[in-house]
Amino acid sequence: MAPKTKKSGKKKSAKSASAASAGKDVVVAEKEDEAEKKDMTHAYAEDLKTDIYTDVNANPKALVHSAEWRKIMNGDPVEINPSVGHGLKIMTVDEWISRWKANERFPDCLSCGSTNTKEHHFSQTWCRGKKKFESETICCECHMWNWRSYADPDFLTPEEYDKLKWEKMVAEHARQLGDARLEDGEATSAQPREVAAA
Ligand SMILES: [Zn+2]
């Protein structure tokens, strides 16, 4: 009885392992189908593998708008949004940022906790299911800049991925050449041995 139980137990675990791996494939396929249907607006911030790096600054960390921000702080005129008019104008911070939109996924100010913020910089990069993103918002209450950035631990840019793939191919090619030489060497050294044996 005992060996039988052991045997069936083994069988079961082997079976469940293969079922689990098959199930995993199915789940991935379903996930991809779901992903096509659902709203992907904030997919960059889902299923995160590590912490989001955050930083609060008096000045924008992203290069975009940095020059304008300096002018606003100095009370110098900045360019009027082309959709509103043209030329330069001295603006308050609120006027300058009035056309920016909030990031609904990350509305809170990291400095004062207000959710009255506007995003001026956002980027996301996906490569083979791995992702990274950057977001920077300005708080309408305290005017601090909130930086958030994230990358999957094993994220590679398409360029880095191609470089690795190429290096692997070169290494594999070198290994194959080495194997071929080894086989040639064995063939030639085997021949005299046979002759000697005969
Ligand atoms: Zn704030």
CSV table of N, CA and C in Angstrom, one decimal, residues 84-142:
chain,number,residue,atom,x,y,z
A,84,VAL,N,-3.2,79.2,-28.7
A,84,VAL,CA,-3.9,80.4,-28.0
A,84,VAL,C,-3.5,81.7,-28.7
A,85,GLY,N,-2.3,81.8,-29.1
A,85,GLY,CA,-1.8,83.0,-29.8
A,85,GLY,C,-0.4,82.9,-30.2
A,86,HIS,N,0.3,84.1,-30.2
A,86,HIS,CA,1.7,84.0,-30.5
A,86,HIS,C,2.4,85.1,-29.8
A,87,GLY,N,3.7,85.0,-29.8
A,87,GLY,CA,4.5,86.0,-29.1
A,87,GLY,C,4.9,85.6,-27.6
A,88,LEU,N,5.4,86.5,-26.9
A,88,LEU,CA,5.9,86.2,-25.5
A,88,LEU,C,5.0,86.9,-24.5
A,89,LYS,N,4.9,86.3,-23.3
A,89,LYS,CA,4.1,86.9,-22.3
A,89,LYS,C,4.7,86.5,-20.9
A,90,ILE,N,4.6,87.5,-20.0
A,90,ILE,CA,4.9,87.1,-18.6
A,90,ILE,C,3.7,86.4,-18.0
A,91,MET,N,4.0,85.2,-17.5
A,91,MET,CA,2.9,84.4,-17.0
A,91,MET,C,3.1,83.9,-15.6
A,92,THR,N,2.0,83.7,-14.9
A,92,THR,CA,2.1,83.0,-13.6
A,92,THR,C,2.3,81.5,-13.8
A,93,VAL,N,2.7,80.8,-12.8
A,93,VAL,CA,2.9,79.4,-12.9
A,93,VAL,C,1.6,78.7,-13.4
A,94,ASP,N,0.5,79.1,-12.7
A,94,ASP,CA,-0.8,78.6,-13.0
A,94,ASP,C,-1.3,78.8,-14.4
A,95,GLU,N,-1.0,80.0,-14.9
A,95,GLU,CA,-1.3,80.3,-16.3
A,95,GLU,C,-0.5,79.4,-17.3
A,96,TRP,N,0.8,79.3,-16.9
A,96,TRP,CA,1.7,78.6,-17.8
A,96,TRP,C,1.3,77.1,-17.9
A,97,ILE,N,0.9,76.5,-16.8
A,97,ILE,CA,0.6,75.1,-16.7
A,97,ILE,C,-0.9,74.8,-17.0
A,98,SER,N,-1.7,75.8,-17.3
A,98,SER,CA,-3.1,75.6,-17.3
A,98,SER,C,-3.6,74.6,-18.4
A,99,ARG,N,-2.8,74.4,-19.4
A,99,ARG,CA,-3.2,73.5,-20.5
A,99,ARG,C,-2.7,72.0,-20.3
A,100,TRP,N,-1.9,71.8,-19.3
A,100,TRP,CA,-1.4,70.5,-19.1
A,100,TRP,C,-2.5,69.6,-18.4
A,101,LYS,N,-2.4,68.3,-18.6
A,101,LYS,CA,-3.4,67.4,-18.0
A,101,LYS,C,-2.8,66.6,-16.9
A,102,ALA,N,-3.6,66.2,-16.0
A,102,ALA,CA,-3.2,65.3,-14.9
A,102,ALA,C,-2.9,63.9,-15.4
A,103,ASN,N,-2.0,63.2,-14.7
A,103,ASN,CA,-1.8,61.8,-14.9
A,103,ASN,C,-2.7,61.1,-13.9
A,104,GLU,N,-3.8,60.5,-14.4
A,104,GLU,CA,-4.8,59.9,-13.4
A,104,GLU,C,-4.3,58.7,-12.6
A,105,ARG,N,-3.2,58.1,-13.1
A,105,ARG,CA,-2.6,57.0,-12.4
A,105,ARG,C,-1.8,57.5,-11.2
A,106,PHE,N,-1.1,58.6,-11.4
A,106,PHE,CA,-0.3,59.2,-10.4
A,106,PHE,C,-0.6,60.6,-10.1
A,107,PRO,N,-1.8,60.9,-9.5
A,107,PRO,CA,-2.2,62.3,-9.4
A,107,PRO,C,-1.6,62.9,-8.1
A,108,ASP,N,-1.1,62.1,-7.2
A,108,ASP,CA,-0.7,62.8,-5.9
A,108,ASP,C,0.6,63.4,-5.9
A,109,CYS,N,0.7,64.6,-5.2
A,109,CYS,CA,1.9,65.3,-5.1
A,109,CYS,C,2.8,64.6,-4.0
A,110,LEU,N,4.0,64.3,-4.3
A,110,LEU,CA,4.9,63.6,-3.4
A,110,LEU,C,5.4,64.5,-2.3
A,111,SER,N,5.1,65.8,-2.4
A,111,SER,CA,5.6,66.8,-1.4
A,111,SER,C,4.4,67.1,-0.4
A,112,CYS,N,3.3,67.5,-0.9
A,112,CYS,CA,2.2,68.0,0.0
A,112,CYS,C,1.0,67.0,0.0
A,113,GLY,N,0.9,66.0,-0.9
A,113,GLY,CA,-0.2,65.1,-0.9
A,113,GLY,C,-1.4,65.5,-1.7
A,114,SER,N,-1.4,66.7,-2.2
A,114,SER,CA,-2.5,67.2,-3.1
A,114,SER,C,-2.6,66.3,-4.3
A,115,THR,N,-3.8,66.2,-4.8
A,115,THR,CA,-4.0,65.5,-6.1
A,115,THR,C,-4.3,66.4,-7.2
A,116,ASN,N,-4.1,67.7,-6.9
A,116,ASN,CA,-4.2,68.7,-8.0
A,116,ASN,C,-2.9,68.9,-8.6
A,117,THR,N,-2.5,68.0,-9.6
A,117,THR,CA,-1.2,68.1,-10.2
A,117,THR,C,-1.4,68.0,-11.7
A,118,LYS,N,-0.4,68.4,-12.4
A,118,LYS,CA,-0.4,68.3,-13.9
A,118,LYS,C,0.9,67.7,-14.4
A,119,GLU,N,0.8,66.9,-15.5
A,119,GLU,CA,2.0,66.2,-16.0
A,119,GLU,C,2.5,67.0,-17.2
A,120,HIS,N,3.9,67.1,-17.2
A,120,HIS,CA,4.5,67.8,-18.3
A,120,HIS,C,5.4,66.9,-19.1
A,121,HIS,N,5.8,65.8,-18.5
A,121,HIS,CA,6.7,64.9,-19.1
A,121,HIS,C,6.3,63.4,-18.9
A,122,PHE,N,6.1,62.7,-19.9
A,122,PHE,CA,5.8,61.2,-19.8
A,122,PHE,C,6.4,60.5,-20.9
A,123,SER,N,7.0,59.3,-20.6
A,123,SER,CA,7.5,58.4,-21.7
A,123,SER,C,7.4,57.0,-21.2
A,124,GLN,N,7.1,56.1,-22.1
A,124,GLN,CA,7.1,54.7,-21.8
A,124,GLN,C,7.7,53.9,-22.9
A,125,THR,N,8.5,52.9,-22.5
A,125,THR,CA,9.2,52.0,-23.5
A,125,THR,C,8.9,50.6,-23.2
A,126,TRP,N,8.4,49.9,-24.2
A,126,TRP,CA,8.2,48.4,-24.0
A,126,TRP,C,9.1,47.7,-25.0
A,127,CYS,N,9.7,46.6,-24.4
A,127,CYS,CA,10.5,45.7,-25.3
A,127,CYS,C,10.3,44.3,-24.8
A,128,ARG,N,9.7,43.5,-25.6
A,128,ARG,CA,9.4,42.1,-25.4
A,128,ARG,C,8.8,41.9,-24.0
A,129,GLY,N,7.7,42.6,-23.8
A,129,GLY,CA,6.9,42.4,-22.6
A,129,GLY,C,7.5,43.1,-21.3
A,130,LYS,N,8.7,43.6,-21.4
A,130,LYS,CA,9.3,44.4,-20.3
A,130,LYS,C,9.1,45.9,-20.6
A,131,LYS,N,9.1,46.6,-19.5
A,131,LYS,CA,8.7,48.0,-19.6
A,131,LYS,C,9.5,48.9,-18.8
A,132,LYS,N,9.5,50.2,-19.2
A,132,LYS,CA,10.0,51.2,-18.3
A,132,LYS,C,9.3,52.5,-18.6
A,133,PHE,N,9.2,53.4,-17.6
A,133,PHE,CA,8.5,54.7,-17.9
A,133,PHE,C,9.1,55.8,-17.0
A,134,GLU,N,8.8,57.0,-17.4
A,134,GLU,CA,9.1,58.2,-16.7
A,134,GLU,C,7.9,59.1,-16.7
A,135,SER,N,7.7,59.7,-15.5
A,135,SER,CA,6.6,60.7,-15.4
A,135,SER,C,7.0,61.8,-14.5
A,136,GLU,N,6.7,63.0,-14.9
A,136,GLU,CA,7.0,64.2,-14.0
A,136,GLU,C,5.8,65.1,-14.0
A,137,THR,N,5.3,65.4,-12.8
A,137,THR,CA,4.1,66.3,-12.7
A,137,THR,C,4.6,67.5,-11.8
A,138,ILE,N,3.8,68.5,-12.0
A,138,ILE,CA,4.0,69.7,-11.1
A,138,ILE,C,2.7,69.8,-10.3
A,139,CYS,N,2.9,70.2,-9.0
A,139,CYS,CA,1.8,70.3,-8.1
A,139,CYS,C,1.2,71.7,-8.3
A,140,CYS,N,-0.1,71.8,-8.5
A,140,CYS,CA,-0.8,73.1,-8.6
A,140,CYS,C,-0.8,73.9,-7.3
A,141,GLU,N,-0.7,73.1,-6.2
A,141,GLU,CA,-0.8,73.7,-4.8
A,141,GLU,C,0.6,74.2,-4.4
A,142,CYS,N,1.6,73.4,-4.4
A,142,CYS,CA,2.9,73.7,-3.8
A,142,CYS,C,4.0,74.0,-4.9
